[in-house]
mmCIF file with all atom_site columns, N, CA and C in Angstrom:
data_model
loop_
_atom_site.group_PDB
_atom_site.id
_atom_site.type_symbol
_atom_site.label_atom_id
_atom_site.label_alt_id
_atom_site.label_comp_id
_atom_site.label_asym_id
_atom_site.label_entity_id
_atom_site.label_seq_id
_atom_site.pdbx_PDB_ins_code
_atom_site.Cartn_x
_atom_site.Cartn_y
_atom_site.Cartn_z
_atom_site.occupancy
_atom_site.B_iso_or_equiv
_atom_site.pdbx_formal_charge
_atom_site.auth_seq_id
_atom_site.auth_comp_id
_atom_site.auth_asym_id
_atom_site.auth_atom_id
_atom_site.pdbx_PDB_model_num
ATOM 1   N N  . UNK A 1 1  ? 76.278 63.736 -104.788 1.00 66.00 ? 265 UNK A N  1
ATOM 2   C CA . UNK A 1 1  ? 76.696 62.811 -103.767 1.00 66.00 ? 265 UNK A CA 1
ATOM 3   C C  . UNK A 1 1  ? 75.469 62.280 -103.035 1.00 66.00 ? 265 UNK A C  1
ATOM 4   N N  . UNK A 1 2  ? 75.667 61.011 -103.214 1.00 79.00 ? 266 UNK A N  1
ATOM 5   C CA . UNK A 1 2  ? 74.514 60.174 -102.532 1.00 79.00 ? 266 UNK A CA 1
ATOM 6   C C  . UNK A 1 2  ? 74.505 60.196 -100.979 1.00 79.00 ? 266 UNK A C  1
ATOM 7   N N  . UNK A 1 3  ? 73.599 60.364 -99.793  1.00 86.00 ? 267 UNK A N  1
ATOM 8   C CA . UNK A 1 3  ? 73.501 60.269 -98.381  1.00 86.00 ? 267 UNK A CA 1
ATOM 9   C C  . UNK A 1 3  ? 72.014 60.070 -97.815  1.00 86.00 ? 267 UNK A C  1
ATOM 10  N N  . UNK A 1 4  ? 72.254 59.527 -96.866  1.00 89.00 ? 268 UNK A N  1
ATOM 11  C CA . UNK A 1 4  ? 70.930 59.505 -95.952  1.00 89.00 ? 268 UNK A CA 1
ATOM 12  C C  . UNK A 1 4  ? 70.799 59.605 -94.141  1.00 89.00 ? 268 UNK A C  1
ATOM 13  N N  . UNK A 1 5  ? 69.948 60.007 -93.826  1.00 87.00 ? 269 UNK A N  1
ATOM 14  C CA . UNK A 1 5  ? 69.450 60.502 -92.345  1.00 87.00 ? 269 UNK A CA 1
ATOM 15  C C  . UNK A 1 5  ? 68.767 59.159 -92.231  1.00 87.00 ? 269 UNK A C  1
ATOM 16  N N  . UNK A 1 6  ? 68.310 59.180 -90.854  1.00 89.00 ? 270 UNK A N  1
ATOM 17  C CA . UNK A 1 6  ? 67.624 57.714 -89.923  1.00 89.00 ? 270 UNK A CA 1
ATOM 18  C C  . UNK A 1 6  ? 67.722 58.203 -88.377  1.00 89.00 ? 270 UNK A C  1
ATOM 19  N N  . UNK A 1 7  ? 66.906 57.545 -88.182  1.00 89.00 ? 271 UNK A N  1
ATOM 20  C CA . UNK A 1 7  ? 66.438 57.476 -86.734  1.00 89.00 ? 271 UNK A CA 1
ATOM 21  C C  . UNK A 1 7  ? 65.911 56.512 -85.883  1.00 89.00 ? 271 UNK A C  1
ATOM 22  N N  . UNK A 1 8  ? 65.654 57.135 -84.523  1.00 90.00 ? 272 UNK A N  1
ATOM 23  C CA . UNK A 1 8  ? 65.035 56.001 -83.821  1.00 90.00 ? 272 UNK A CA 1
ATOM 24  C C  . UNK A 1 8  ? 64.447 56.939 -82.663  1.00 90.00 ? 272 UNK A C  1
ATOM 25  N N  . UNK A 1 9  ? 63.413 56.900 -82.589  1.00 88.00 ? 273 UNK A N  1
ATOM 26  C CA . UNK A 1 9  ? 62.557 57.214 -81.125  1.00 88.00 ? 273 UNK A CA 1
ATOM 27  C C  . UNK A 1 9  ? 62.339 56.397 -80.313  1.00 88.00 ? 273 UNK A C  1
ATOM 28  N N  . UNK A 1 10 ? 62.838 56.851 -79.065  1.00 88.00 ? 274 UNK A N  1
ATOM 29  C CA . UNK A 1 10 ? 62.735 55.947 -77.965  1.00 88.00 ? 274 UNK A CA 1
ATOM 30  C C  . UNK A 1 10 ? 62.169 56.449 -76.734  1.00 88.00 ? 274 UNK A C  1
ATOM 31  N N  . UNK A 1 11 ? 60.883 55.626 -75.687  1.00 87.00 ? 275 UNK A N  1
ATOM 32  C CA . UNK A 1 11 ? 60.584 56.445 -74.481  1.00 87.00 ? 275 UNK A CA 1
ATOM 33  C C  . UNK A 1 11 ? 61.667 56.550 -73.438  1.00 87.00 ? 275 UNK A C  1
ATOM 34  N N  . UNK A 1 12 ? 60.748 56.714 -72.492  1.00 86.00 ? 276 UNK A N  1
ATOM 35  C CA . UNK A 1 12 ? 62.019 56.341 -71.582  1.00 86.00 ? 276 UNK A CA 1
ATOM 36  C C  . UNK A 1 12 ? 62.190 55.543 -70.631  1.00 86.00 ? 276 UNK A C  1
ATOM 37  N N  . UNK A 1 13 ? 61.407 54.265 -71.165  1.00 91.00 ? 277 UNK A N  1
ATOM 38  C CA . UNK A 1 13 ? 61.754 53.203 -70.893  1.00 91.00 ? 277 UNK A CA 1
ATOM 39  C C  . UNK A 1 13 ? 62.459 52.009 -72.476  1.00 91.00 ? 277 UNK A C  1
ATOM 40  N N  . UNK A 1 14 ? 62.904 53.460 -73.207  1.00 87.00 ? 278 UNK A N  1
ATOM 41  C CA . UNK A 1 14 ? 64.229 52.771 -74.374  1.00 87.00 ? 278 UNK A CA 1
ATOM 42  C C  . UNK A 1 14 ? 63.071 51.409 -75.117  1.00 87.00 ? 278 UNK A C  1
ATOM 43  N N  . UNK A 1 15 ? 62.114 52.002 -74.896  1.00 91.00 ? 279 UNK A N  1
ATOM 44  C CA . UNK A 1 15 ? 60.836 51.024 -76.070  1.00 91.00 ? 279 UNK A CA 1
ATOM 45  C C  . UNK A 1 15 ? 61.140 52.240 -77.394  1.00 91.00 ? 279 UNK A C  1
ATOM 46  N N  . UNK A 1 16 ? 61.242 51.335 -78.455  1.00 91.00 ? 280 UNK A N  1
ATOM 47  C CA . UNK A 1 16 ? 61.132 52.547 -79.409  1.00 91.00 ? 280 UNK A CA 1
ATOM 48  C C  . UNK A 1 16 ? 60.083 52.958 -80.075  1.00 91.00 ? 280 UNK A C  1
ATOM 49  N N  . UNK A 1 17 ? 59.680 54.163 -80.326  1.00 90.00 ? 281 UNK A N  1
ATOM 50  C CA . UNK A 1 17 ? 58.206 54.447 -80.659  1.00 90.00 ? 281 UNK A CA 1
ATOM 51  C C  . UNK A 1 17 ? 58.264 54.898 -81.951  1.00 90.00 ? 281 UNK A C  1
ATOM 52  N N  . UNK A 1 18 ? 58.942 54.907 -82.566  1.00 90.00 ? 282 UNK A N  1
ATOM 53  C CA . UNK A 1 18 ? 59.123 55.764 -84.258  1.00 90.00 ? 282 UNK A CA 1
ATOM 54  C C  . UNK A 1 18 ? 60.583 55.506 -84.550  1.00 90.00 ? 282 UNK A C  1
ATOM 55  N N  . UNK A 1 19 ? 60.165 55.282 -86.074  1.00 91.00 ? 283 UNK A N  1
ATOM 56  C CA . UNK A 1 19 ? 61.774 55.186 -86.759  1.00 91.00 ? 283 UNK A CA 1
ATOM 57  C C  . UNK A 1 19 ? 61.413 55.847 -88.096  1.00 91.00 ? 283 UNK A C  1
ATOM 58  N N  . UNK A 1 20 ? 62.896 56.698 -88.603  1.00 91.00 ? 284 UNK A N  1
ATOM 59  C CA . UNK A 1 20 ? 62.539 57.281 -89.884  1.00 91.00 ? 284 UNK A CA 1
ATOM 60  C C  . UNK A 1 20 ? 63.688 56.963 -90.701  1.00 91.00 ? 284 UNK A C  1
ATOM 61  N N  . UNK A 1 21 ? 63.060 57.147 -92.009  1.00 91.00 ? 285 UNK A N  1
ATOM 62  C CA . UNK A 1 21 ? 65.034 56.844 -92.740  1.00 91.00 ? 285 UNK A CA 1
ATOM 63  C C  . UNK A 1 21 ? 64.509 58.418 -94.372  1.00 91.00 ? 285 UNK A C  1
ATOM 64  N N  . UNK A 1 22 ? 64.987 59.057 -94.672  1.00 88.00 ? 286 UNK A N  1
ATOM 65  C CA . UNK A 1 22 ? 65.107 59.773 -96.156  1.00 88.00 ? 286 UNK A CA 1
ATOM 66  C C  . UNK A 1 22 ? 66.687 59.998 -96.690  1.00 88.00 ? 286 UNK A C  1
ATOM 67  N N  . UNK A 1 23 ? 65.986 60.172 -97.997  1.00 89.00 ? 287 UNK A N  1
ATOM 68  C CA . UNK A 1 23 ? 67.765 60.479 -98.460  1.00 89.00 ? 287 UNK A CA 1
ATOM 69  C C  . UNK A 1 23 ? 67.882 61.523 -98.634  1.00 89.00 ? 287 UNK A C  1
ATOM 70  N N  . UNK A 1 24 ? 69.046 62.406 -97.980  1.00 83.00 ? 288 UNK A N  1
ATOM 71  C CA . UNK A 1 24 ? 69.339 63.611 -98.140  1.00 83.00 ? 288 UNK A CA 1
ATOM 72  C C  . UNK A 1 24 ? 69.321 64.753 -99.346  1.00 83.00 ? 288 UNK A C  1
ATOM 73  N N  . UNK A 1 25 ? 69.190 63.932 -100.769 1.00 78.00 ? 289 UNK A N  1
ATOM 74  C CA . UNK A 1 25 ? 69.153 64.279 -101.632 1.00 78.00 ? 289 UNK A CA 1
ATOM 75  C C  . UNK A 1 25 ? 67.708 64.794 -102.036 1.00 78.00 ? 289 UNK A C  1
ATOM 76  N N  . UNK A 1 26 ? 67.046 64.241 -101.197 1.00 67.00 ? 290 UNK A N  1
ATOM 77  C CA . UNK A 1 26 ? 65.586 64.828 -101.188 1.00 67.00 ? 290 UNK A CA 1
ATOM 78  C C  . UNK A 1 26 ? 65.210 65.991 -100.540 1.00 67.00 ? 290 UNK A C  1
ATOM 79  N N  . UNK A 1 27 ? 65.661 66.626 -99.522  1.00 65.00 ? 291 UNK A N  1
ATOM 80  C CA . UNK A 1 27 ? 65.935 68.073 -99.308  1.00 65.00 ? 291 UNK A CA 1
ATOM 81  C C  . UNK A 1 27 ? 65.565 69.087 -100.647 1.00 65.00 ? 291 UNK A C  1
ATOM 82  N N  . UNK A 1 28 ? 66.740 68.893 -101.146 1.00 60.00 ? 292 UNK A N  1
ATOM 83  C CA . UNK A 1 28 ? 67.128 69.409 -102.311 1.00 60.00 ? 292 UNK A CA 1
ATOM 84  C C  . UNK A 1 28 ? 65.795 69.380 -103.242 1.00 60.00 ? 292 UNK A C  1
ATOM 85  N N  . UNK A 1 29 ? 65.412 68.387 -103.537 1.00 55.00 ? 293 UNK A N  1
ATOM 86  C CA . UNK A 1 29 ? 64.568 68.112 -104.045 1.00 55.00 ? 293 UNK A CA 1
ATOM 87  C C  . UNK A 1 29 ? 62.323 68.426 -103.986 1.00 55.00 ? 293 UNK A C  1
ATOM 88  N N  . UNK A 1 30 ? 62.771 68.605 -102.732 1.00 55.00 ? 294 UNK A N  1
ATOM 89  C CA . UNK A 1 30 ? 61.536 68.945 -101.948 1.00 55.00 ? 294 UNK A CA 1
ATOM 90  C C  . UNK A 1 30 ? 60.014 68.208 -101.887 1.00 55.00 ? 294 UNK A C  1
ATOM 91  N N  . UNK A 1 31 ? 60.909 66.907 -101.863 1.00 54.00 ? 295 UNK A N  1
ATOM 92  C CA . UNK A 1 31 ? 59.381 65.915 -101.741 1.00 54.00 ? 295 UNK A CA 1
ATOM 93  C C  . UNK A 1 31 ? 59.355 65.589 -100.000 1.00 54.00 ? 295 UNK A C  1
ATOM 94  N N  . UNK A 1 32 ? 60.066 66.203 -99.082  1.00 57.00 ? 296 UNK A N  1
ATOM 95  C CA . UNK A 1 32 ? 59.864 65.698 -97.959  1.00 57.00 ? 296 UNK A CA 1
ATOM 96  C C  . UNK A 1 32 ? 59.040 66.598 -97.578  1.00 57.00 ? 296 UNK A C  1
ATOM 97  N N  . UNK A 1 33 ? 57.870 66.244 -97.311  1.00 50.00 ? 297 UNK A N  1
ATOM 98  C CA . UNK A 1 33 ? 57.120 67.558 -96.680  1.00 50.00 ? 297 UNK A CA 1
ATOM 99  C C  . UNK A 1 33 ? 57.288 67.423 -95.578  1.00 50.00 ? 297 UNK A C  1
ATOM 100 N N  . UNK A 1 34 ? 56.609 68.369 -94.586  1.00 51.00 ? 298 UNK A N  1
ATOM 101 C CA . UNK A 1 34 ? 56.480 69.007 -93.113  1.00 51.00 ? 298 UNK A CA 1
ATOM 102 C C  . UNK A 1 34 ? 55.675 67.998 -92.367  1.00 51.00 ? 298 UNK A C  1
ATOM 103 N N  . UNK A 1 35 ? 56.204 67.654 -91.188  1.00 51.00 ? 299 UNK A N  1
ATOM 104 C CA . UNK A 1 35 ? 55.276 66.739 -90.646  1.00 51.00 ? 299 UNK A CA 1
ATOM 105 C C  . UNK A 1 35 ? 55.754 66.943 -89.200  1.00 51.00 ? 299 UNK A C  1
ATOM 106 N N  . UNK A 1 36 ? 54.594 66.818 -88.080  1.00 51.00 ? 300 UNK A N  1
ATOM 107 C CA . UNK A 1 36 ? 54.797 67.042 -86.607  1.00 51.00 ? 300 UNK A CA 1
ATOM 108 C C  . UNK A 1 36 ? 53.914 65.924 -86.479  1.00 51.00 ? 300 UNK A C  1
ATOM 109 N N  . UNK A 1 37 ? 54.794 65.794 -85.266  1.00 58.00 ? 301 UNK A N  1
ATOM 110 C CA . UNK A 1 37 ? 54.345 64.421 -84.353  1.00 58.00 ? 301 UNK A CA 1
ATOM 111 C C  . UNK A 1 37 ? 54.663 64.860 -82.875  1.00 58.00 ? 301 UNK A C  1
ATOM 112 N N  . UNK A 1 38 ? 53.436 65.434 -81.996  1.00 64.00 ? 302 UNK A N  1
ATOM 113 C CA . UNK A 1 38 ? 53.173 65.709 -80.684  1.00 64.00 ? 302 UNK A CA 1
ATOM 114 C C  . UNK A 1 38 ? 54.058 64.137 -79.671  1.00 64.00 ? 302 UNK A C  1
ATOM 115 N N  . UNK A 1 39 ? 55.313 64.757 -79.015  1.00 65.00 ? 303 UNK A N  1
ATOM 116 C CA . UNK A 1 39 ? 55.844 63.559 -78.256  1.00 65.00 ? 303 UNK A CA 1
ATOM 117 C C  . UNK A 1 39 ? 56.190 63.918 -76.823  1.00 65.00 ? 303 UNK A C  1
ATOM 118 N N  . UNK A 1 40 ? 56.442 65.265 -76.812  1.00 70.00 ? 304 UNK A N  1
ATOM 119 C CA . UNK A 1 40 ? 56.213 66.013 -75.230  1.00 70.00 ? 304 UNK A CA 1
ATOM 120 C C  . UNK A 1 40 ? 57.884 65.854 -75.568  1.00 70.00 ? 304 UNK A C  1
ATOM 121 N N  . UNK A 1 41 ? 58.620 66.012 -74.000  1.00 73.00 ? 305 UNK A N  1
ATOM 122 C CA . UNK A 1 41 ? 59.620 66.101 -74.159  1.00 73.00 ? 305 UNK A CA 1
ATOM 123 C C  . UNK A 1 41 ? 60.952 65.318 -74.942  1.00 73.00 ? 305 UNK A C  1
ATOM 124 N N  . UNK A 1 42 ? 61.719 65.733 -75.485  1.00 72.00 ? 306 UNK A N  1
ATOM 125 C CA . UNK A 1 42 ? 62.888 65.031 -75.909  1.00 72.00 ? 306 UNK A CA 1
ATOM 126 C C  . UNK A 1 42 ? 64.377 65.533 -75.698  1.00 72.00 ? 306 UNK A C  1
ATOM 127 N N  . UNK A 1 43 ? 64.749 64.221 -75.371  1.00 78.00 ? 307 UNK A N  1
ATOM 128 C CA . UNK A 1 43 ? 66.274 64.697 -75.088  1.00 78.00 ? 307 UNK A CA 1
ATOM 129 C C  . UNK A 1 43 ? 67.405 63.911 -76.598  1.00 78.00 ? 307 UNK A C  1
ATOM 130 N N  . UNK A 1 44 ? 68.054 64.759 -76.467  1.00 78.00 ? 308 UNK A N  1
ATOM 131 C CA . UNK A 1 44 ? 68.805 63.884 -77.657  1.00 78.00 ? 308 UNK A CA 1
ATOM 132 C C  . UNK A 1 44 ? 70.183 63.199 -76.892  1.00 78.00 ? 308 UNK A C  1
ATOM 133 N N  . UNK A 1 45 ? 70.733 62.000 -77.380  1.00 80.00 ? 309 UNK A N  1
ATOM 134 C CA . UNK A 1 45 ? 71.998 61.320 -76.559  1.00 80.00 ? 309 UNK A CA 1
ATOM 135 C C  . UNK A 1 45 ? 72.544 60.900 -77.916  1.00 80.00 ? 309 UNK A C  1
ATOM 136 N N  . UNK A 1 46 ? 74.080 60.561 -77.758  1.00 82.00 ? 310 UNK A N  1
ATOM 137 C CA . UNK A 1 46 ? 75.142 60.052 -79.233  1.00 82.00 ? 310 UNK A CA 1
ATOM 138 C C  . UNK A 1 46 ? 75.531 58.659 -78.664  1.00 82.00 ? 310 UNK A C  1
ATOM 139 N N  . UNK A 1 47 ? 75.397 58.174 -79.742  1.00 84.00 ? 311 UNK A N  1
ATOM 140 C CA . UNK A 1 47 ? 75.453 56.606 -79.379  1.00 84.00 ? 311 UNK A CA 1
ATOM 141 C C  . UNK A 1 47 ? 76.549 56.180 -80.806  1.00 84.00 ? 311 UNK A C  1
ATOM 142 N N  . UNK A 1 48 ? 77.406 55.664 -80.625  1.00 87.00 ? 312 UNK A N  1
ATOM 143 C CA . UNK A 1 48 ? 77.814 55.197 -82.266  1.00 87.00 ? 312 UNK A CA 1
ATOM 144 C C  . UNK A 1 48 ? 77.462 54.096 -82.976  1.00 87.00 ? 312 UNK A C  1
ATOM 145 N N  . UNK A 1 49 ? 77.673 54.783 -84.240  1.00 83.00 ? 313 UNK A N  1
ATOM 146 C CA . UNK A 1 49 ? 77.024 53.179 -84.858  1.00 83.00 ? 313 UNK A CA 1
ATOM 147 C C  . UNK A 1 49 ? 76.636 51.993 -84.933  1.00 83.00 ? 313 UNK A C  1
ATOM 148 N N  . UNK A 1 50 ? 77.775 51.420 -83.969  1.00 87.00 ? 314 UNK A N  1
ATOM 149 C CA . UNK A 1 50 ? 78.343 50.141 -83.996  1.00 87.00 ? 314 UNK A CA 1
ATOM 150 C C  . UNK A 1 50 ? 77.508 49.510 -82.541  1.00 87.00 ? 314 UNK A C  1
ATOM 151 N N  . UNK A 1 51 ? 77.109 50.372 -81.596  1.00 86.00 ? 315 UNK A N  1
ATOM 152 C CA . UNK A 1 51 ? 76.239 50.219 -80.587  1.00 86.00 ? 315 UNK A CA 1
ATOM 153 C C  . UNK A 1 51 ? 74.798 50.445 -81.052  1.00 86.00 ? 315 UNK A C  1
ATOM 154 N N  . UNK A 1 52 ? 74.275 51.660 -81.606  1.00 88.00 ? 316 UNK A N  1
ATOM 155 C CA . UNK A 1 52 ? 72.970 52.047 -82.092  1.00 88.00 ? 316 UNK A CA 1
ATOM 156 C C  . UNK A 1 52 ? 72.926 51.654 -83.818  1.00 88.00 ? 316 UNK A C  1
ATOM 157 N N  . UNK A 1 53 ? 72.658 49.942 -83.490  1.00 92.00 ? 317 UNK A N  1
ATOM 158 C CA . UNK A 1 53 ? 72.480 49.490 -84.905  1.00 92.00 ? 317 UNK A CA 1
ATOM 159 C C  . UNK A 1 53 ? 71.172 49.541 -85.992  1.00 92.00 ? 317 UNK A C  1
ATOM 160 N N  . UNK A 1 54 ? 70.507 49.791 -84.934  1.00 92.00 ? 318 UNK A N  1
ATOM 161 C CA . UNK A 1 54 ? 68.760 50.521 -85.641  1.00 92.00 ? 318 UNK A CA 1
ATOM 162 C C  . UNK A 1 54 ? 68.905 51.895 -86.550  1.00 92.00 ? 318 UNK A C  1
ATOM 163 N N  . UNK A 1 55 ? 69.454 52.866 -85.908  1.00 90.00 ? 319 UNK A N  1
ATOM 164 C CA . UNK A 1 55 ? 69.260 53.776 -86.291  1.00 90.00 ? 319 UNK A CA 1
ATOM 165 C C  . UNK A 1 55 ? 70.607 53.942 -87.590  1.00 90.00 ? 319 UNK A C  1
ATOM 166 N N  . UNK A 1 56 ? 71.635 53.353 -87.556  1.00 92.00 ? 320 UNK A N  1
ATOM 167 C CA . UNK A 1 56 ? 72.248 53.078 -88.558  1.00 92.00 ? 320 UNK A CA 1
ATOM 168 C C  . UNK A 1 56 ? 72.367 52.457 -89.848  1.00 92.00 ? 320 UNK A C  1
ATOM 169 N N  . UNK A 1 57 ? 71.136 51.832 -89.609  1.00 93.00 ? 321 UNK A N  1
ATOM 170 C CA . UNK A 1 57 ? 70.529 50.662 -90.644  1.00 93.00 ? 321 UNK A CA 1
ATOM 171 C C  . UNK A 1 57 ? 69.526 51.705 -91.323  1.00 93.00 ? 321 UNK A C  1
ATOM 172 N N  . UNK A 1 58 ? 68.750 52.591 -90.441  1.00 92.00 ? 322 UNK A N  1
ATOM 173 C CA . UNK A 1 58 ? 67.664 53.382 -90.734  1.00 92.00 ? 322 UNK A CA 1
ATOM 174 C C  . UNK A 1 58 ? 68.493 54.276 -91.969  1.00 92.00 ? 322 UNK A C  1
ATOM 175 N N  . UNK A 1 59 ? 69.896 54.924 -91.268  1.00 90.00 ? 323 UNK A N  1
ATOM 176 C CA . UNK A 1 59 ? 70.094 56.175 -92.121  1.00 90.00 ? 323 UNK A CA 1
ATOM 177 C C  . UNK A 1 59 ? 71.166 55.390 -93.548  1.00 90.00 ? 323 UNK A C  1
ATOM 178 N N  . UNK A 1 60 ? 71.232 54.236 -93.350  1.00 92.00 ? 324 UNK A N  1
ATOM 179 C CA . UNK A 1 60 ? 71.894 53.542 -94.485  1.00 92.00 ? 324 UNK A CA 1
ATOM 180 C C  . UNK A 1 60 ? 70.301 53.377 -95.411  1.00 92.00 ? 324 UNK A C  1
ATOM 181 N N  . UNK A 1 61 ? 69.713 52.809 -95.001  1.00 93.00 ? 325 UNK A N  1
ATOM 182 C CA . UNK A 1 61 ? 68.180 52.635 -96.123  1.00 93.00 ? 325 UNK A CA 1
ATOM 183 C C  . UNK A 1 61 ? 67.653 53.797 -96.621  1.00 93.00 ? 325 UNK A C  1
ATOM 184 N N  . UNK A 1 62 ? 68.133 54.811 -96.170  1.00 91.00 ? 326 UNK A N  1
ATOM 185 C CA . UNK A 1 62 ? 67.577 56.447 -96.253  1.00 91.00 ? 326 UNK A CA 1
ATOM 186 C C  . UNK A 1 62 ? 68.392 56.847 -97.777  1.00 91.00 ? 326 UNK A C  1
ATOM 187 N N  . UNK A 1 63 ? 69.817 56.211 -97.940  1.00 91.00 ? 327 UNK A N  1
ATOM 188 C CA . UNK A 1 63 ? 70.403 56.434 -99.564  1.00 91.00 ? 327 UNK A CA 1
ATOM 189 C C  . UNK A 1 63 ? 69.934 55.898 -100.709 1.00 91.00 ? 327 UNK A C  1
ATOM 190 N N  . UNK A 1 64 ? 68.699 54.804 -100.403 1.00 90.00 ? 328 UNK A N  1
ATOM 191 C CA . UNK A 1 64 ? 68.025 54.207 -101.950 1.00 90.00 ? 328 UNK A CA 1
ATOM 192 C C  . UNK A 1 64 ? 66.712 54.555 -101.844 1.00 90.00 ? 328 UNK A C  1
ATOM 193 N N  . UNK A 1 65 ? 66.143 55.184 -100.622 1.00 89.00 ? 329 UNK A N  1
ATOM 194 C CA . UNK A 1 65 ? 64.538 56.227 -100.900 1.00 89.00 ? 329 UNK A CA 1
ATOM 195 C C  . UNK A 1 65 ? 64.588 56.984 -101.166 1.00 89.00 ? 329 UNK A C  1
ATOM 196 N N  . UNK A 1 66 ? 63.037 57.090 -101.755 1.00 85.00 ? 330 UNK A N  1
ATOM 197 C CA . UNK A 1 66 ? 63.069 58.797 -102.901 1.00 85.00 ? 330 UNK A CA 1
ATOM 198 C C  . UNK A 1 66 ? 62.631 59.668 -102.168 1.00 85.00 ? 330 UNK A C  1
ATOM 199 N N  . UNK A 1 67 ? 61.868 58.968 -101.065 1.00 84.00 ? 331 UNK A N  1
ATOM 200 C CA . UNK A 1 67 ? 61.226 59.638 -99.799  1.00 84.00 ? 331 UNK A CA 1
ATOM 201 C C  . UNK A 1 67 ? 61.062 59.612 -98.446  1.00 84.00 ? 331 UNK A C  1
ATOM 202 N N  . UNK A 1 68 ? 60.847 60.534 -97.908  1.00 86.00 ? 332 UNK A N  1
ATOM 203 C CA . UNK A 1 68 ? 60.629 60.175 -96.114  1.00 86.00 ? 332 UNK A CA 1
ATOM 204 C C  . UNK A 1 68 ? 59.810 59.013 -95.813  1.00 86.00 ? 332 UNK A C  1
ATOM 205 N N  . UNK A 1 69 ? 60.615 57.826 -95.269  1.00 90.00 ? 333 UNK A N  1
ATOM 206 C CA . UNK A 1 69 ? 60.039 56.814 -94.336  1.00 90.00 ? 333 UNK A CA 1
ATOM 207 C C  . UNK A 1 69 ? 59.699 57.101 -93.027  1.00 90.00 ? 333 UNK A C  1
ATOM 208 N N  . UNK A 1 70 ? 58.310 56.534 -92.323  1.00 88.00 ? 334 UNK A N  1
ATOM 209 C CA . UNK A 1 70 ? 57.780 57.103 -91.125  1.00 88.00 ? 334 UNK A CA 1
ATOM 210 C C  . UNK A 1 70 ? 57.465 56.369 -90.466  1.00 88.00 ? 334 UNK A C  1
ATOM 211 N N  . UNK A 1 71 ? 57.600 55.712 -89.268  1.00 90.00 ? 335 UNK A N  1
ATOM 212 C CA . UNK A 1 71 ? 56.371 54.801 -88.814  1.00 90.00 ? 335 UNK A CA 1
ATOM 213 C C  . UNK A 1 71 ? 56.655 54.493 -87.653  1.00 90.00 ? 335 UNK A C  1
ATOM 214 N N  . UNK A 1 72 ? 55.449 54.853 -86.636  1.00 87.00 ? 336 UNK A N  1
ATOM 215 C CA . UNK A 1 72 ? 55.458 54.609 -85.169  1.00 87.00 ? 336 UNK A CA 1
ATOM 216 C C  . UNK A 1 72 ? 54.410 53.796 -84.809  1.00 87.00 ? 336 UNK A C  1
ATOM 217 N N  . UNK A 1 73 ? 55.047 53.674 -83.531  1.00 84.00 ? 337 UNK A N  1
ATOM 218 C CA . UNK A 1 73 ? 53.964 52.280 -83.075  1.00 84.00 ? 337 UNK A CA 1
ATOM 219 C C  . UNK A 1 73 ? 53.966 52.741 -81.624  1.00 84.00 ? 337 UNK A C  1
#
């Protein structure tokens, strides 16, 4: 079964600083390696889809990569 994860980092002034997308099937697989990124505190909040359209787009693009997408600004 095909799936994917996505994200969105945001400060807290809701600028976003990082977005990620992989496909879950890569777990399994073990090409996602280990990676830290120093950001100090984080809180997590649920937003649904249909409002948080970034990060839904992210974890939809995450089902046709072979690998972890990364990239902050």
């Amino acid at each position: 079964e095909l799936g994917g994860c996505g994200g969105v980092l945001r400060n807290d002034k809701d600028s976003i600083i990082a977005s990620f997308s992989y496909p879950l099937q890569a777990l399994n697989l073990g090409c996602i390696g280990m990676f830290v990124m120093e950001i100090g505190e984080v809180r997590f909040t649920f937003a649904y889809r249909e409002i948080n359209c970034l990060a839904d787009a992210m974890a939809k693009a995450g089902i046709d990569r072979h690998c972890l997408f990364f990239a902050c600004w």
